[in-house]
PDB file of C-alpha atoms in Angstrom:
ATOM      1  CA  UNK Z  15     -22.727 -10.353  -7.459  1.00 84.00           C
ATOM      2  CA  UNK Z  16     -24.178  -8.275  -4.180  1.00 89.00           C
ATOM      3  CA  UNK Z  17     -20.304  -8.078  -3.479  1.00 90.00           C
ATOM      4  CA  UNK Z  18     -19.349  -6.563  -6.453  1.00 89.00           C
ATOM      5  CA  UNK Z  19     -22.349  -3.827  -6.434  1.00 91.00           C
ATOM      6  CA  UNK Z  20     -21.568  -2.867  -3.022  1.00 94.00           C
ATOM      7  CA  UNK Z  21     -18.206  -2.199  -4.036  1.00 92.00           C
ATOM      8  CA  UNK Z  22     -19.081  -0.512  -7.361  1.00 92.00           C
ATOM      9  CA  UNK Z  23     -21.223   1.855  -4.809  1.00 94.00           C
ATOM     10  CA  UNK Z  24     -18.113   2.252  -2.629  1.00 95.00           C
ATOM     11  CA  UNK Z  25     -15.879   3.074  -5.703  1.00 92.00           C
ATOM     12  CA  UNK Z  26     -18.103   5.139  -7.618  1.00 93.00           C
ATOM     13  CA  UNK Z  27     -18.652   7.427  -4.194  1.00 96.00           C
ATOM     14  CA  UNK Z  28     -14.850   7.858  -4.168  1.00 95.00           C
ATOM     15  CA  UNK Z  29     -13.873   8.711  -7.276  1.00 93.00           C
ATOM     16  CA  UNK Z  30     -16.603  11.488  -6.723  1.00 94.00           C
ATOM     17  CA  UNK Z  31     -15.017  12.708  -4.516  1.00 95.00           C
ATOM     18  CA  UNK Z  32     -11.686  12.952  -6.211  1.00 92.00           C
ATOM     19  CA  UNK Z  33      -9.833  10.161  -4.412  1.00 91.00           C
ATOM     20  CA  UNK Z  34      -9.282   8.346  -7.746  1.00 88.00           C
ATOM     21  CA  UNK Z  35      -8.789   9.846 -11.185  1.00 84.00           C
ATOM     22  CA  UNK Z  36     -11.443   7.085 -12.857  1.00 85.00           C
ATOM     23  CA  UNK Z  37     -13.835   4.497 -11.941  1.00 88.00           C
ATOM     24  CA  UNK Z  38     -16.639   3.151 -13.997  1.00 85.00           C
ATOM     25  CA  UNK Z  39     -19.135   0.614 -12.365  1.00 87.00           C
ATOM     26  CA  UNK Z  40     -20.561  -3.250 -13.364  1.00 85.00           C
ATOM     27  CA  UNK Z  41     -23.980  -2.161 -12.199  1.00 87.00           C
ATOM     28  CA  UNK Z  42     -26.666  -4.483 -13.895  1.00 87.00           C
ATOM     29  CA  UNK Z  43     -23.896  -6.386 -15.555  1.00 85.00           C
ATOM     30  CA  UNK Z  44     -22.608  -8.516 -12.440  1.00 85.00           C
ATOM     31  CA  UNK Z  45     -24.286 -11.378 -13.608  1.00 89.00           C
ATOM     32  CA  UNK Z  46     -23.136 -11.734 -17.507  1.00 88.00           C
ATOM     33  CA  UNK Z  47     -19.363 -11.245 -16.062  1.00 86.00           C
ATOM     34  CA  UNK Z  48     -19.430 -13.869 -13.164  1.00 89.00           C
ATOM     35  CA  UNK Z  49     -21.235 -16.153 -15.378  1.00 91.00           C
ATOM     36  CA  UNK Z  50     -19.034 -16.020 -18.350  1.00 88.00           C
ATOM     37  CA  UNK Z  51     -16.472 -16.737 -15.990  1.00 88.00           C
ATOM     38  CA  UNK Z  52     -17.531 -19.878 -14.902  1.00 91.00           C
ATOM     39  CA  UNK Z  53     -18.127 -21.145 -18.296  1.00 92.00           C
ATOM     40  CA  UNK Z  54     -14.216 -20.453 -19.098  1.00 87.00           C
ATOM     41  CA  UNK Z  55     -11.401 -22.952 -18.803  1.00 87.00           C
ATOM     42  CA  UNK Z  56      -8.346 -22.360 -16.709  1.00 80.00           C
ATOM     43  CA  UNK Z  57      -6.399 -21.608 -19.933  1.00 82.00           C
ATOM     44  CA  UNK Z  58      -8.797 -19.645 -22.285  1.00 84.00           C
ATOM     45  CA  UNK Z  59      -7.790 -15.634 -23.042  1.00 81.00           C
ATOM     46  CA  UNK Z  60      -9.836 -13.017 -21.142  1.00 80.00           C
ATOM     47  CA  UNK Z  61      -9.799  -9.547 -23.689  1.00 78.00           C
ATOM     48  CA  UNK Z  62     -11.364  -7.929 -20.381  1.00 74.00           C
ATOM     49  CA  UNK Z  63     -12.036  -4.425 -20.406  1.00 76.00           C
ATOM     50  CA  UNK Z  64     -13.106  -2.284 -17.506  1.00 73.00           C
ATOM     51  CA  UNK Z  65     -16.251  -3.714 -16.770  1.00 77.00           C
ATOM     52  CA  UNK Z  66     -14.621  -7.114 -16.008  1.00 81.00           C
ATOM     53  CA  UNK Z  67     -13.862  -7.045 -12.748  1.00 84.00           C
ATOM     54  CA  UNK Z  68     -16.549  -9.644 -12.106  1.00 86.00           C
ATOM     55  CA  UNK Z  69     -14.559 -11.935 -14.315  1.00 86.00           C
ATOM     56  CA  UNK Z  70     -11.435 -11.304 -12.349  1.00 84.00           C
ATOM     57  CA  UNK Z  71     -12.989 -11.492  -8.722  1.00 87.00           C
ATOM     58  CA  UNK Z  72     -14.343 -15.147  -9.874  1.00 87.00           C
ATOM     59  CA  UNK Z  73     -10.473 -15.995 -10.777  1.00 84.00           C
ATOM     60  CA  UNK Z  74      -8.984 -14.671  -8.175  1.00 85.00           C
ATOM     61  CA  UNK Z  75      -8.355 -11.801  -8.078  1.00 83.00           C
ATOM     62  CA  UNK Z  76      -8.354  -9.787  -4.179  1.00 88.00           C
ATOM     63  CA  UNK Z  77      -9.998  -6.772  -2.927  1.00 91.00           C
ATOM     64  CA  UNK Z  78      -6.334  -5.571  -2.097  1.00 91.00           C
ATOM     65  CA  UNK Z  79      -5.106  -6.182  -5.420  1.00 86.00           C
ATOM     66  CA  UNK Z  80      -8.377  -4.294  -6.881  1.00 86.00           C
ATOM     67  CA  UNK Z  81      -8.059  -1.350  -3.983  1.00 87.00           C
ATOM     68  CA  UNK Z  82      -3.960  -1.162  -5.142  1.00 85.00           C
ATOM     69  CA  UNK Z  83      -4.812  -0.764  -8.777  1.00 84.00           C
ATOM     70  CA  UNK Z  84      -7.455   1.601  -8.488  1.00 84.00           C
ATOM     71  CA  UNK Z  85      -5.131   3.611  -6.253  1.00 83.00           C
ATOM     72  CA  UNK Z  86      -2.232   3.206  -8.257  1.00 81.00           C
ATOM     73  CA  UNK Z  87      -0.726   2.305  -4.535  1.00 80.00           C
ATOM     74  CA  UNK Z  88       2.715   0.158  -3.612  1.00 81.00           C
ATOM     75  CA  UNK Z  89       0.051  -3.609  -4.324  1.00 77.00           C
ATOM     76  CA  UNK Z  90      -0.366  -2.824  -8.017  1.00 74.00           C
ATOM     77  CA  UNK Z  91       0.698  -5.004 -10.266  1.00 74.00           C
ATOM     78  CA  UNK Z  92       0.651  -2.571 -13.407  1.00 71.00           C
ATOM     79  CA  UNK Z  93       2.571  -0.038 -10.935  1.00 74.00           C
ATOM     80  CA  UNK Z  94       0.007   2.698 -11.496  1.00 68.00           C
ATOM     81  CA  UNK Z  95       0.546   2.359 -15.230  1.00 68.00           C
ATOM     82  CA  UNK Z  96      -2.687   0.741 -16.316  1.00 70.00           C
ATOM     83  CA  UNK Z  97      -6.055   3.041 -15.768  1.00 67.00           C
ATOM     84  CA  UNK Z  98      -7.875   2.624 -12.750  1.00 64.00           C
ATOM     85  CA  UNK Z  99     -10.716  -0.234 -12.901  1.00 65.00           C
ATOM     86  CA  UNK Z 100      -8.410  -2.365 -15.607  1.00 64.00           C
ATOM     87  CA  UNK Z 101      -7.687  -5.147 -13.495  1.00 60.00           C
ATOM     88  CA  UNK Z 102      -3.974  -6.601 -14.254  1.00 59.00           C
ATOM     89  CA  UNK Z 103      -3.679 -10.055 -13.172  1.00 58.00           C
ATOM     90  CA  UNK Z 104      -0.555 -12.560 -14.012  1.00 55.00           C
ATOM     91  CA  UNK Z 105      -1.528 -15.854 -12.943  1.00 55.00           C
ATOM     92  CA  UNK Z 106      -3.985 -16.080 -15.378  1.00 55.00           C
ATOM     93  CA  UNK Z 107      -4.960 -14.827 -19.424  1.00 57.00           C
ATOM     94  CA  UNK Z 108      -6.481 -11.556 -19.060  1.00 58.00           C
ATOM     95  CA  UNK Z 109      -5.579  -9.114 -21.297  1.00 50.00           C
TER      96      UNK Z 109
END
């Protein structure tokens, strides 16, 4: 939860400096995301939104994937077509 909070501070500052177009923080929502992720089975579908990064990281999303997605960089699984902070993870059901 501390990792997610610190990441939000950094990414929000990057957005405020105009380096990425959009960023939505998860402040004060970390426990609900991470706690709910641990209660789900591997095959359960997750219908996420832009404030569910705790679920992504709990399920194995890497920092590199997250940063690439926020910047629309080469490592972005959505190839820059997904709104920043709306993670795309192909190895489990996250819609």
